[in-house]
Coordinates of C-alpha atoms in Angstrom, one line a residue:
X1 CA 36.5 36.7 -17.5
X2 CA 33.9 37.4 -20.0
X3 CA 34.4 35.0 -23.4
X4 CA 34.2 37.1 -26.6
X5 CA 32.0 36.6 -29.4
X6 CA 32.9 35.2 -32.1
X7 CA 30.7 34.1 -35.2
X8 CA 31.2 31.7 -38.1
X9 CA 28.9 31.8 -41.3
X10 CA 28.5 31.8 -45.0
X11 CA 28.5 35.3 -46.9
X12 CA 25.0 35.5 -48.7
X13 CA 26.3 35.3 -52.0
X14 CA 22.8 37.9 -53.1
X15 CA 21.4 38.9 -49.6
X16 CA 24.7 40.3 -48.7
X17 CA 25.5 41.8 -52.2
X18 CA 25.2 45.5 -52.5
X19 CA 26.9 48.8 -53.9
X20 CA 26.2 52.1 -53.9
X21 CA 25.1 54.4 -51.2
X22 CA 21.4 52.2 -51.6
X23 CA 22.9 49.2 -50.1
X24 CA 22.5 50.9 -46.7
X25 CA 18.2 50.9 -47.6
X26 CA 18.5 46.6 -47.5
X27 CA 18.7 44.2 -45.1
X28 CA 21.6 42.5 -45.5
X29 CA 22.3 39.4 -43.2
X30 CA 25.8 39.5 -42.3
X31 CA 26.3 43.0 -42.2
X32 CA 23.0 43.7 -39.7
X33 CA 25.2 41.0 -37.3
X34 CA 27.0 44.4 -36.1
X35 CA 23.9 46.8 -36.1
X36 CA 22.7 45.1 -33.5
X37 CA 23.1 47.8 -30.4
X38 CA 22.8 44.8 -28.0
X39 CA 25.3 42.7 -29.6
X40 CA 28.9 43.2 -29.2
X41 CA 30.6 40.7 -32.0
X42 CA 34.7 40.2 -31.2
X43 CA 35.3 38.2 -34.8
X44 CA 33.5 37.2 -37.7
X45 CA 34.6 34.4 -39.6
X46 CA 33.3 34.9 -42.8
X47 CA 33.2 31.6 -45.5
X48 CA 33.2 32.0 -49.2
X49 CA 34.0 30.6 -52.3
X50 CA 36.3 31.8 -54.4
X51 CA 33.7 33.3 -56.8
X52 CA 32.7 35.7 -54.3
X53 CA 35.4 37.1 -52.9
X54 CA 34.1 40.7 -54.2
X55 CA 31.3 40.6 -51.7
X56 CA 33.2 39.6 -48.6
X57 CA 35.9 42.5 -49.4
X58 CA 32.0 45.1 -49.5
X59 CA 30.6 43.0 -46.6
X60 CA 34.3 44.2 -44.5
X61 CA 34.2 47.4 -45.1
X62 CA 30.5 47.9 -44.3
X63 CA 31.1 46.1 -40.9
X64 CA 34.3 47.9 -40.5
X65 CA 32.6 51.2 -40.9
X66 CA 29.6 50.4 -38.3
X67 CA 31.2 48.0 -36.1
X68 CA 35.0 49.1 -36.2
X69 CA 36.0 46.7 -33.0
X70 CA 35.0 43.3 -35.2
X71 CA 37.3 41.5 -36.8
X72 CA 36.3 40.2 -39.8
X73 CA 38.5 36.9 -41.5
X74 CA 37.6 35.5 -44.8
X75 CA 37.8 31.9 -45.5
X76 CA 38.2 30.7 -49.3
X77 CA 36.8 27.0 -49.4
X78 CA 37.4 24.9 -51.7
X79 CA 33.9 24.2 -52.4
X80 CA 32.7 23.1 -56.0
X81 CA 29.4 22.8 -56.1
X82 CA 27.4 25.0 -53.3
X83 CA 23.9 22.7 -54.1
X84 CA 26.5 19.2 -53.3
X85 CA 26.0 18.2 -50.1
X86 CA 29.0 16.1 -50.0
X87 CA 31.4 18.5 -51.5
X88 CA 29.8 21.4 -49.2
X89 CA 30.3 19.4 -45.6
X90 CA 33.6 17.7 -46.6
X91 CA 34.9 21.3 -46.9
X92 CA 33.7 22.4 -43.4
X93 CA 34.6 19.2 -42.1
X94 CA 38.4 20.2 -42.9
X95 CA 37.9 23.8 -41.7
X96 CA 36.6 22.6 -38.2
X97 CA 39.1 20.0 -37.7
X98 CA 41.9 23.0 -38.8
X99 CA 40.1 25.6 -36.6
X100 CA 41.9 26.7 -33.1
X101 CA 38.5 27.2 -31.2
X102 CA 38.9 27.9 -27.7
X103 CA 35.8 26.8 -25.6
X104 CA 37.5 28.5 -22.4
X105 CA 38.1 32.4 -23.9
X106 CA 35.5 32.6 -26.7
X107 CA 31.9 31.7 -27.5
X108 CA 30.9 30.7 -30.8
X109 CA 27.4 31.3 -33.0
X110 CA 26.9 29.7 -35.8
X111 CA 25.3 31.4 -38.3
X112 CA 23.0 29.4 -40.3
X113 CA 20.9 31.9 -42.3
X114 CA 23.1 32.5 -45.3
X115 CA 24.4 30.4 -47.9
X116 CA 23.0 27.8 -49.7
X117 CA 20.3 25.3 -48.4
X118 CA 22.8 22.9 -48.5
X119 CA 25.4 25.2 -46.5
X120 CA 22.4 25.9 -43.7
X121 CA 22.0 22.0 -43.3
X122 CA 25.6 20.9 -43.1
X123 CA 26.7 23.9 -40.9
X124 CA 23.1 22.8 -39.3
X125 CA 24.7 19.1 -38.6
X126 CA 28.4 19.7 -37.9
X127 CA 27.1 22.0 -34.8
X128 CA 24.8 19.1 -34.1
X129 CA 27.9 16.7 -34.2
X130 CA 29.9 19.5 -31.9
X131 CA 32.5 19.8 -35.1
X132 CA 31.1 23.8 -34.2
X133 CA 31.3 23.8 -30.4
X134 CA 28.9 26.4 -30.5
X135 CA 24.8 27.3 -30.8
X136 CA 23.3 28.2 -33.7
X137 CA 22.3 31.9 -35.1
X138 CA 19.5 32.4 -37.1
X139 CA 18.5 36.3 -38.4
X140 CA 15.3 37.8 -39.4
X141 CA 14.6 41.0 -41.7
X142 CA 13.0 43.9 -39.7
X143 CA 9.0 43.9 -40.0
X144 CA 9.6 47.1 -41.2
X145 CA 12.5 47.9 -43.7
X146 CA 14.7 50.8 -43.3
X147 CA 18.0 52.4 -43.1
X148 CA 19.8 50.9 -40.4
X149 CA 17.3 48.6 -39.4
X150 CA 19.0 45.3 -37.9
X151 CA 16.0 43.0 -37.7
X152 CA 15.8 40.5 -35.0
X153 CA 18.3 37.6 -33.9
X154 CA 17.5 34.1 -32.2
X155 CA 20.0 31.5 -30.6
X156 CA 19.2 28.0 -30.5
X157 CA 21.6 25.7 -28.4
X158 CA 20.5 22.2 -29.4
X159 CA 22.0 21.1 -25.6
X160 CA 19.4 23.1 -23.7
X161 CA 17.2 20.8 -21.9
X162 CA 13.5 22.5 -22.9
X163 CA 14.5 20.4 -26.4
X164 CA 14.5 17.1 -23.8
X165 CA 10.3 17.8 -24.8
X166 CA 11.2 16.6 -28.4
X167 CA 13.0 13.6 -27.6
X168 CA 10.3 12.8 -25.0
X169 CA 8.1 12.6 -28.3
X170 CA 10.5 10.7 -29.7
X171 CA 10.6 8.4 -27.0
X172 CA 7.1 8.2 -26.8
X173 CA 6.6 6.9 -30.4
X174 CA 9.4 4.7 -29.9
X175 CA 7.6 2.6 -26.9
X176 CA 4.2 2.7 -28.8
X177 CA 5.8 0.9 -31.7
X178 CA 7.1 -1.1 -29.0
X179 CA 3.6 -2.1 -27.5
X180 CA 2.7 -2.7 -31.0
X181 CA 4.8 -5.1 -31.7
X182 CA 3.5 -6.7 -28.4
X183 CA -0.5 -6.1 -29.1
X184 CA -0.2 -4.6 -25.4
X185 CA 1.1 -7.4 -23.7
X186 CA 2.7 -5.8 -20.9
X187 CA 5.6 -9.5 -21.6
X188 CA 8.1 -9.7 -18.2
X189 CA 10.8 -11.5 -19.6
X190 CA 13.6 -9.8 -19.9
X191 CA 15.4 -11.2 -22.8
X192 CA 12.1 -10.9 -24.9
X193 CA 11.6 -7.5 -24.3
X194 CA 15.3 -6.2 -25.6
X195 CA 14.6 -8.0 -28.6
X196 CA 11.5 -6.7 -29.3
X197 CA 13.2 -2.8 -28.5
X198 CA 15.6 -4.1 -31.1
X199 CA 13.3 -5.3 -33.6
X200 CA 11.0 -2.0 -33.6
X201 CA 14.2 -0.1 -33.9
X202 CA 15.5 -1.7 -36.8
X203 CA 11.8 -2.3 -38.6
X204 CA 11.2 1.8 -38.6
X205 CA 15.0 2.7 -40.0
X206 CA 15.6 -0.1 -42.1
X207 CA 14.0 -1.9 -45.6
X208 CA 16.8 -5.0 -45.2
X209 CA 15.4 -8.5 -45.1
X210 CA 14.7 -9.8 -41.6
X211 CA 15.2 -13.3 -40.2
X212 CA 12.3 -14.7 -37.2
X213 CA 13.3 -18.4 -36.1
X214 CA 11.8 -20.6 -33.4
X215 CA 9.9 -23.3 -32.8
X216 CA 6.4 -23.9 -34.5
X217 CA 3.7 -21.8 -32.7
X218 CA 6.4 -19.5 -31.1
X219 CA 4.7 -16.2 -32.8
X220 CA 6.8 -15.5 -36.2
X221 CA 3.9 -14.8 -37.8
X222 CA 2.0 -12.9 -35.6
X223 CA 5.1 -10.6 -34.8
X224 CA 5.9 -10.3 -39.0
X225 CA 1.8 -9.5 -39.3
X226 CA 2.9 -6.5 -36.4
X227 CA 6.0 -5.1 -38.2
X228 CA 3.6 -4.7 -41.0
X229 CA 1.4 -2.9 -39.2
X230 CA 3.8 -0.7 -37.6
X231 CA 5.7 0.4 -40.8
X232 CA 2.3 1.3 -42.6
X233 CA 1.5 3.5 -39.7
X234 CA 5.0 5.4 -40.0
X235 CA 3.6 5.4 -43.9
X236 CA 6.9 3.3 -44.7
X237 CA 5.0 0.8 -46.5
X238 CA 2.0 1.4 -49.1
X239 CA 1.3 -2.8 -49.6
X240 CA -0.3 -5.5 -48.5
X241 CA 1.3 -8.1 -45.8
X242 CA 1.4 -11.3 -48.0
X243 CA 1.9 -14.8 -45.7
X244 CA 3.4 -17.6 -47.4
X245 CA 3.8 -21.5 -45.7
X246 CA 6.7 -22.5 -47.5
X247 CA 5.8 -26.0 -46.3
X248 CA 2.6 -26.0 -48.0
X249 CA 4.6 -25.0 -52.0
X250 CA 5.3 -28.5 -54.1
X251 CA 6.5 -28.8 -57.2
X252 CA 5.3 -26.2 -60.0
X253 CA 3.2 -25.1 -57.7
X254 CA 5.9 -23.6 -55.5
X255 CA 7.4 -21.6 -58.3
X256 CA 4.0 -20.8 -59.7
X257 CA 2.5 -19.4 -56.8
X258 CA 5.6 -17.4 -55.5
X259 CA 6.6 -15.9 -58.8
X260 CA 3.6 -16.2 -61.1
X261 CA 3.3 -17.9 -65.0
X262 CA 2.6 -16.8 -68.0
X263 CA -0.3 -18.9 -70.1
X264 CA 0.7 -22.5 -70.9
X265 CA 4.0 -22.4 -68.6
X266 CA 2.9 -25.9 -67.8
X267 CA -0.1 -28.5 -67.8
X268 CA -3.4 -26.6 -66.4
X269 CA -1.4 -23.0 -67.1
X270 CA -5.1 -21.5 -68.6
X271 CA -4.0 -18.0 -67.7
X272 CA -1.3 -15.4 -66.4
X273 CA -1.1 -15.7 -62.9
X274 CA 1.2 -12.8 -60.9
X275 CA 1.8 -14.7 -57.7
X276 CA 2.4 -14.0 -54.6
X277 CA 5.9 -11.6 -55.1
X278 CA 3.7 -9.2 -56.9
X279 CA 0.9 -8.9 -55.1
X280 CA 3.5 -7.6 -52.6
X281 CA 4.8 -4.8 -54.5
X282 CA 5.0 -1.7 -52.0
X283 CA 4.3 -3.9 -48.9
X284 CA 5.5 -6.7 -46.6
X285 CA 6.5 -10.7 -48.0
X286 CA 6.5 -13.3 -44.8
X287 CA 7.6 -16.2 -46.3
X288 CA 7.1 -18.7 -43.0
X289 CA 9.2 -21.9 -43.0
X290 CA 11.6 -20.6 -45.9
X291 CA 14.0 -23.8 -45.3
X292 CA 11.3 -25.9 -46.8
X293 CA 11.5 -24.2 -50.3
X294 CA 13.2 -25.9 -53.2
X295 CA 16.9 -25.1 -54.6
X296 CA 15.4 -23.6 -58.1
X297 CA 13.1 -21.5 -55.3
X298 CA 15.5 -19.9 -53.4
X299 CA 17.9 -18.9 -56.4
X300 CA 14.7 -16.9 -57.6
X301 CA 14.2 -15.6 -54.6
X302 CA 17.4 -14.3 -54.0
X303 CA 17.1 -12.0 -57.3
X304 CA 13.9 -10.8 -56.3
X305 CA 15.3 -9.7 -52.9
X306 CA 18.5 -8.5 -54.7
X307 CA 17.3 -6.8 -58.0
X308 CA 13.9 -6.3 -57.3
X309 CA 13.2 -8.1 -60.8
X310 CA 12.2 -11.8 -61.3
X311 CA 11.6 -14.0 -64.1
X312 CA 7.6 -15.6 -63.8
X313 CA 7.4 -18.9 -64.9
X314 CA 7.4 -19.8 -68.9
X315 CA 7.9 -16.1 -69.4
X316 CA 10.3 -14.5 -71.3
X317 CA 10.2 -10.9 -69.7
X318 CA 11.3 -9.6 -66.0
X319 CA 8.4 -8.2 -63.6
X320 CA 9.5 -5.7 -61.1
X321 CA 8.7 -6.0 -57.3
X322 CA 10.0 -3.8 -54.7
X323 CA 8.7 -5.5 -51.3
X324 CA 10.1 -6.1 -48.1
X325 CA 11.1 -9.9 -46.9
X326 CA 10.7 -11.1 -43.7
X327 CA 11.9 -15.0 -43.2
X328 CA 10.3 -17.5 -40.6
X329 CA 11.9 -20.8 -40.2
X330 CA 12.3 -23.6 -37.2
X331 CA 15.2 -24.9 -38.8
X332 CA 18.8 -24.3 -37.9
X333 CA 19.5 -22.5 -41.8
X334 CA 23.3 -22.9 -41.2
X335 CA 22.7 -26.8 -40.6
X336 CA 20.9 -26.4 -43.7
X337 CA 23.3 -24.9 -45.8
X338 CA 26.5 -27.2 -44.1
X339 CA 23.5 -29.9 -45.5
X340 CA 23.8 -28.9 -49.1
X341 CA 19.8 -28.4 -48.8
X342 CA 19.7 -24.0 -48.4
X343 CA 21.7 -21.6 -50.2
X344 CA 24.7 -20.0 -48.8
X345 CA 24.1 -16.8 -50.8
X346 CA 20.4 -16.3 -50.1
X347 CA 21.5 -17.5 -46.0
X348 CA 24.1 -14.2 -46.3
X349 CA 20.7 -12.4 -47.7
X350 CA 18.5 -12.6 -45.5
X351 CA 21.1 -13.0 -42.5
X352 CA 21.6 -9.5 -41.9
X353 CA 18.9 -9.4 -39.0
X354 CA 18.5 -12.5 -36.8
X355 CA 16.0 -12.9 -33.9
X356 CA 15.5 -16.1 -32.0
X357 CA 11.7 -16.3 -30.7
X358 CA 12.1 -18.4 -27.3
X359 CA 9.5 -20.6 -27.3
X360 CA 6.6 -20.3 -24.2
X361 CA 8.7 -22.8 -21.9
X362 CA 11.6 -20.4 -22.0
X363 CA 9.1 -17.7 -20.8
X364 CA 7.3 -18.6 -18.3
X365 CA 6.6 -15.1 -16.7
X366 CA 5.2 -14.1 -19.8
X367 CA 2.5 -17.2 -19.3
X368 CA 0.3 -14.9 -17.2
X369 CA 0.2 -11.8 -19.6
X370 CA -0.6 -13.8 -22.7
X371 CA -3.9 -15.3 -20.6
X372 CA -5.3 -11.6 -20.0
X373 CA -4.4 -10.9 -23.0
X374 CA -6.0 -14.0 -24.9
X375 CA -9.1 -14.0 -22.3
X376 CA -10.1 -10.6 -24.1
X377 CA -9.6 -11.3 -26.9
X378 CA -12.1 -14.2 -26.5
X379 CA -14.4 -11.7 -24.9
X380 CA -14.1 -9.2 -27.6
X381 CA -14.9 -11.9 -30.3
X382 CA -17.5 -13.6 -28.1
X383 CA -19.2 -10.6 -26.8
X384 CA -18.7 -12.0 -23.4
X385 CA -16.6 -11.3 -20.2
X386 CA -15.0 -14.3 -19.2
X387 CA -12.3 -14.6 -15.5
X388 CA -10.7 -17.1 -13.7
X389 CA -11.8 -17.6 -9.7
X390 CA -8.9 -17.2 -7.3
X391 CA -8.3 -20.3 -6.6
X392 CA -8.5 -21.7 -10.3
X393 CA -6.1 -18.8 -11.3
X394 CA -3.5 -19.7 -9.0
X395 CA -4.1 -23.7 -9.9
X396 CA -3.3 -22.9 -13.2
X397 CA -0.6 -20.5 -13.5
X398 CA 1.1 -23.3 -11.3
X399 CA 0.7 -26.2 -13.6
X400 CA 1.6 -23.7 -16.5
X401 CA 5.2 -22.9 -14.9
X402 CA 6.1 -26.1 -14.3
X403 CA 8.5 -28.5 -15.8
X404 CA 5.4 -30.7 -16.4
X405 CA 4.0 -28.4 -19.1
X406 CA 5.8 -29.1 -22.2
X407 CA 3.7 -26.2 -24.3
X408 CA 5.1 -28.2 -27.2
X409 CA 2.7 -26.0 -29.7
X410 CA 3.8 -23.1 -27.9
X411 CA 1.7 -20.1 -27.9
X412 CA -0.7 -22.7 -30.0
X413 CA -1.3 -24.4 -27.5
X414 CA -2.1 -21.8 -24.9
X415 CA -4.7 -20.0 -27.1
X416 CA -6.3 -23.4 -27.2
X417 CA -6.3 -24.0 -23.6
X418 CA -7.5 -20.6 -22.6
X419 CA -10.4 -20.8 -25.6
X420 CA -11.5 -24.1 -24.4
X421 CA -11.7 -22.9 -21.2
X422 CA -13.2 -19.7 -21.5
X423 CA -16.3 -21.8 -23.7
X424 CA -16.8 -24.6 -20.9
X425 CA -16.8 -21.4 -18.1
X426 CA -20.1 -21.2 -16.4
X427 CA -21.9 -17.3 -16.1
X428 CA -18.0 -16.3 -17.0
X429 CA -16.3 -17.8 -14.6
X430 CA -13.4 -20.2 -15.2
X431 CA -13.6 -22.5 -11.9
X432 CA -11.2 -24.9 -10.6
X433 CA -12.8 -27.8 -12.1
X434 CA -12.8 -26.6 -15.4
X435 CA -8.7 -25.9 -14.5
X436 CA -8.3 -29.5 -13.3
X437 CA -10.0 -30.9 -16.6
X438 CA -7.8 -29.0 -18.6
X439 CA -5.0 -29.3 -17.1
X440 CA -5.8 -33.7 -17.5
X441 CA -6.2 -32.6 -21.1
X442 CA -2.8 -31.1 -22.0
X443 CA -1.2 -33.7 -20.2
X444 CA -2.7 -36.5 -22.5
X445 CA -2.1 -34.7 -25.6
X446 CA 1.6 -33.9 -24.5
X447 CA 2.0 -37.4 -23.5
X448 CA 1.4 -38.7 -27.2
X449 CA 4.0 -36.4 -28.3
X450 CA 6.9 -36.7 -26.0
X451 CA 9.6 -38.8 -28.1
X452 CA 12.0 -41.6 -26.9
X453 CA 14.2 -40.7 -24.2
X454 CA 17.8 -40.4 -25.2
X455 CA 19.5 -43.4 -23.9
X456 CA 21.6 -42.2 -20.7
X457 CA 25.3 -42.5 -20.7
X458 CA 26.7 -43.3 -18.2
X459 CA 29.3 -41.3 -15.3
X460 CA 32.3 -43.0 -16.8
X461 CA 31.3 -42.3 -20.5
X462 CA 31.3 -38.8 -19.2
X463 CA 34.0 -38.3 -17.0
X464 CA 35.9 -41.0 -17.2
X465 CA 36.5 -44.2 -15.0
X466 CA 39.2 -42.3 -12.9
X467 CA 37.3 -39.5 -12.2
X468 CA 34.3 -41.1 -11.3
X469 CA 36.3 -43.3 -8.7
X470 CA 37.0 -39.6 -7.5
X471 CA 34.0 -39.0 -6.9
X472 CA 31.9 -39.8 -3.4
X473 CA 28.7 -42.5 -3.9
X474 CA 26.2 -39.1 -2.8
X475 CA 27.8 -37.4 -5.8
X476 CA 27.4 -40.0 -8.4
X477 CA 24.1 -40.6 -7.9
X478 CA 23.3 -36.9 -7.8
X479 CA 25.0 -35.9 -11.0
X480 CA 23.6 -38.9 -12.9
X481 CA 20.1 -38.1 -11.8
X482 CA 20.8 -34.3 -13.0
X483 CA 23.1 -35.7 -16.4
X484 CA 19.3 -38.1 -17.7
X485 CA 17.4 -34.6 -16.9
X486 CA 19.7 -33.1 -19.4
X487 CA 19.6 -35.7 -22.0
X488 CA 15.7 -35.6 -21.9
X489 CA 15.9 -31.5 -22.1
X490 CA 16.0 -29.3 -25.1
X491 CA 18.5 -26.7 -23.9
X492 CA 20.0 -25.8 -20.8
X493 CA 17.0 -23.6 -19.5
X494 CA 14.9 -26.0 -19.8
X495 CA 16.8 -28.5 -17.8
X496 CA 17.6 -25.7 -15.4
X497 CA 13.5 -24.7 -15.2
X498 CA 13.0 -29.1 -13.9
X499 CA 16.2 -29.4 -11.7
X500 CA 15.1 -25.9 -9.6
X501 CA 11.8 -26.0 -10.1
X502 CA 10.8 -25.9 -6.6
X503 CA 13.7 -23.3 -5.4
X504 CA 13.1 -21.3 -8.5
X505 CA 9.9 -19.6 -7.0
X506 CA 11.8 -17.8 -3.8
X507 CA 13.9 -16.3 -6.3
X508 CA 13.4 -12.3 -8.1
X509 CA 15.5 -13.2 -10.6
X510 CA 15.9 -16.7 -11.4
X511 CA 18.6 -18.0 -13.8
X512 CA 18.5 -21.9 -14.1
X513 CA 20.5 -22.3 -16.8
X514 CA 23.5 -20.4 -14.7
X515 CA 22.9 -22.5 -11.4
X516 CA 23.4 -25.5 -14.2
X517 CA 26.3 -24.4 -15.4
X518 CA 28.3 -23.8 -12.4
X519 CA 27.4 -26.8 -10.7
X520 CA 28.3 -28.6 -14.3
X521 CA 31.8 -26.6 -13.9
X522 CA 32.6 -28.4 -10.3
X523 CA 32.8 -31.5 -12.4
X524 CA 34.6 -29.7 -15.2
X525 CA 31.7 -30.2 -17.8
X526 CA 29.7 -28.4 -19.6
X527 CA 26.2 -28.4 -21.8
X528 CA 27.7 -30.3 -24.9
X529 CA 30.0 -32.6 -23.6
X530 CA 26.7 -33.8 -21.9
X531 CA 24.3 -33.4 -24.8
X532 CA 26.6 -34.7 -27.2

């Protein structure tokens, strides 16, 4: 059974206005719907305020005197102001919800090439948002005006798959932001990479403060410095990028540095100073270690973010600022508020969006990627081509994995080995001598680092004297062994990466830290009754 036609749009409040016999020399939108030879229209729904209910009562009658089989109904809205978009799509809102379409017997066009410019982009959206289960209808005047002439018609069905093109662009810019945010690394771990998809999402559709924590050397820096750089090529940000060590701000300094003074604010005050907030007017503030700022800091701050308006120090009149703030910090901030030592309100402020940046240890695929990547680098700054040999490759990417590589400085630390490597490489090759000297290196400078060992607690501290009797001798000594490896661990994958370090490698997929915790659960424990 063929569906009929039916079409819902304004009435052109002046294209469709005419009287007179002369009417019929003009092109007039609405009524050139059923001129069209080719076009066989079953209903018309025609909207219209109730100023303009004249023209609807000329635009029937024309239609009923070319087109006598079209129905035409006219629809009064309610609508106050044409030019408000919120009055405007409220209004249509109502009618669709109202509205008996019938997707099985009739077809709907929407017809989007009268009314206001408002009008075209609401009825433009709630066809978008299937409110309209229909395709749009935009008309064109003839090239050549005359009596009768119709002009031409288009459909556009915003389903049709040749528009998959445009989200393929859309998709397209999307990953390249992504690989921005990366600097090309082509990073395997899996966790890292959804946050990163995340990140670039939320960096290109939002202005809110953002929150980077992790350890020291774990990127928050460099990945602040790449938001930067991605929001000024999507022209979202006119600025500099302005990076602040919190730890390094003391005193009047802090305040002085952050938010400017004014002549004579203090001892040594020779001159107005802007600081830091204002230089980053239009662009991007990373304030890096924000936990280490002072109480009278962060209540400044959290104006600046707020109102955009601070006071500088010794002066009696606002500045204005409009940046964006992005937070690092390796400090647990909750901690520090329960601590009395951060501000709940400014934590709340800058809480909205929270990314963890695992530190190297809890990414060891991404080891491997971050070498290429920091090998040319080297090159390009060097002017040199520098490669491992096989064999020195594979030695040490294997030391690098394993639970004996603490990577306490994180990424730090691997720029550091992979520069002093790259220098000591002979005619650019990095040879297993060079590896095993390295490798000697990092393990003397991680041993000077490596703190106390927690004392171990014992089975029956842990489980209890009855349920250790439970327990078979093979047993005991197996889960004290793996309980000290916990105690010496800083989180469960870390304790999962030593305890299956060996089976780990046969594995597509490793998960340690879910191994851990089931063989924790056969004992009925889990990671903070043991870490406790």
């Amino acid at each position: 059974m063929k569906k009929k036609t039916v079409i819902l749009g304004f009435v052109g409040a002046q294209l469709d206005k005419g009287g007179g016999t002369n009417r019929w020399e003009r092109w007039r939108p609405t009524v050139a719907l059923a001129q069209h030879e080719d076009l066989l229209i079953d209903r018309l729904e025609l909207f219209y305020n109730g100023s303009y209910g004249y023209v609807v009562e000329q635009v029937k009658d024309d239609i009923a005197a070319t087109s006598p089989h079209t129905q035409v109904r006219a629809h009064a809205l309610p609508i106050e102001d044409a030019w408000d978009f919120e009055d405007v799509y409220s209004c249509l809102y109502d009618f669709a919800r109202n509205y008996p379409f019938d997707t099985e017997r009739e077809e709907y066009w929407v017809h989007i090439t009268t009314g206001t410019h408002v009008a075209q982009i609401c009825l433009f959206l709630m066809t978008e948002a299937r409110y309209f289960p229909g395709c749009l209808l935009q008309t064109s005047p003839p090239r050549r005006p005359g009596p009768g002439a119709p002009g031409s018609y288009a459909l556009i069905d915003l389903d049709l798959s040749r528009y998959d093109q445009i989200a393929q662009r859309f998709s397209n810019a999307q990953q390249e932001g992504v690989t921005l945010l990366k600097s090309g690394i082509a990073t395997r771990n899996p966790q890292f990479n959804l946050m990163i998809d995340e990140i670039e999402h939320v960096a290109v559709r939002s202005r809110a403060p953002m929150l980077f924590m992790g350890p020291t050397g774990a990127g928050k820096s460099f990945l602040a410095r790449r938001v930067f750089e991605l929001k000024k090529a999507r022209h979202q940000l006119g600025g500099p990028f302005v990076d602040v060590n919190c730890a390094t701000l003391h005193g009047d300094g802090a305040g002085s540095t952050l938010f400017g003074h004014v002549k004579g604010a203090f001892t040594g005050a020779a001159s107005d100073r802007p600081g830091l907030l204002r230089t980053a007017h239009k662009g991007l503030l990373f304030l890096d270690e924000i936990g280490e700022l002072g109480l009278d800091e962060q209540a400044m701050l959290l104006k600046a973010v707020e109102e955009k308006r601070f006071l500088p120090m010794g002066g009696d009149h606002e500045v204005h600022s409009d940046f964006q703030l992005i937070a690092g910090t390796n400090r647990d901030l909750a901690e520090e508020v329960a601590a009395g030592r951060f501000r709940e309100d400014l934590y709340a402020r800058i809480n909205l969006w929270t990314y963890a940046l695992p530190g190297l240890a809890e990414r060891p695929e991404d080891i491997e990627p971050n070498i290429d990547y920091l090998l040319a680098q080297f090159g390009a700054e060097t002017g040199s081509v520098v490669r491992f040999n096989k064999e020195a490759r594979e030695q040490f990417m294997r030391y690098a994995a394993s639970p004996d590589a603490q990577w306490n400085g994180n990424f730090r630390d691997l720029s550091a080995a992979v520069t002093r490597m790259a220098t000591l490489a002979e005619a650019g090759r990095i040879t297993a001598a060079v590896v095993s000297a390295e490798i000697s290196r990092l393990r003397r400078q991680w041993r000077t680092l490596i703190p106390s060992a927690s004392p171990s607690r014992t089975l029956e501290q842990v489980l209890g004297d009855d349920a250790v009797q439970q327990l078979d001798l093979f047993d005991r000594l197996q889960l004290q062994a793996v309980l000290d490896v916990c105690r010496q661990s800083k989180n469960m994958s870390d304790a999962g990466r030593k305890l299956f370090a060996v089976s780990r490698e046969s594995k597509a997929k490793p998960n340690d830290a879910d191994r851990l915790r089931k063989y924790l659960a056969r004992f009925n424990l889990d990671w903070e009754q043991i870490t406790e």
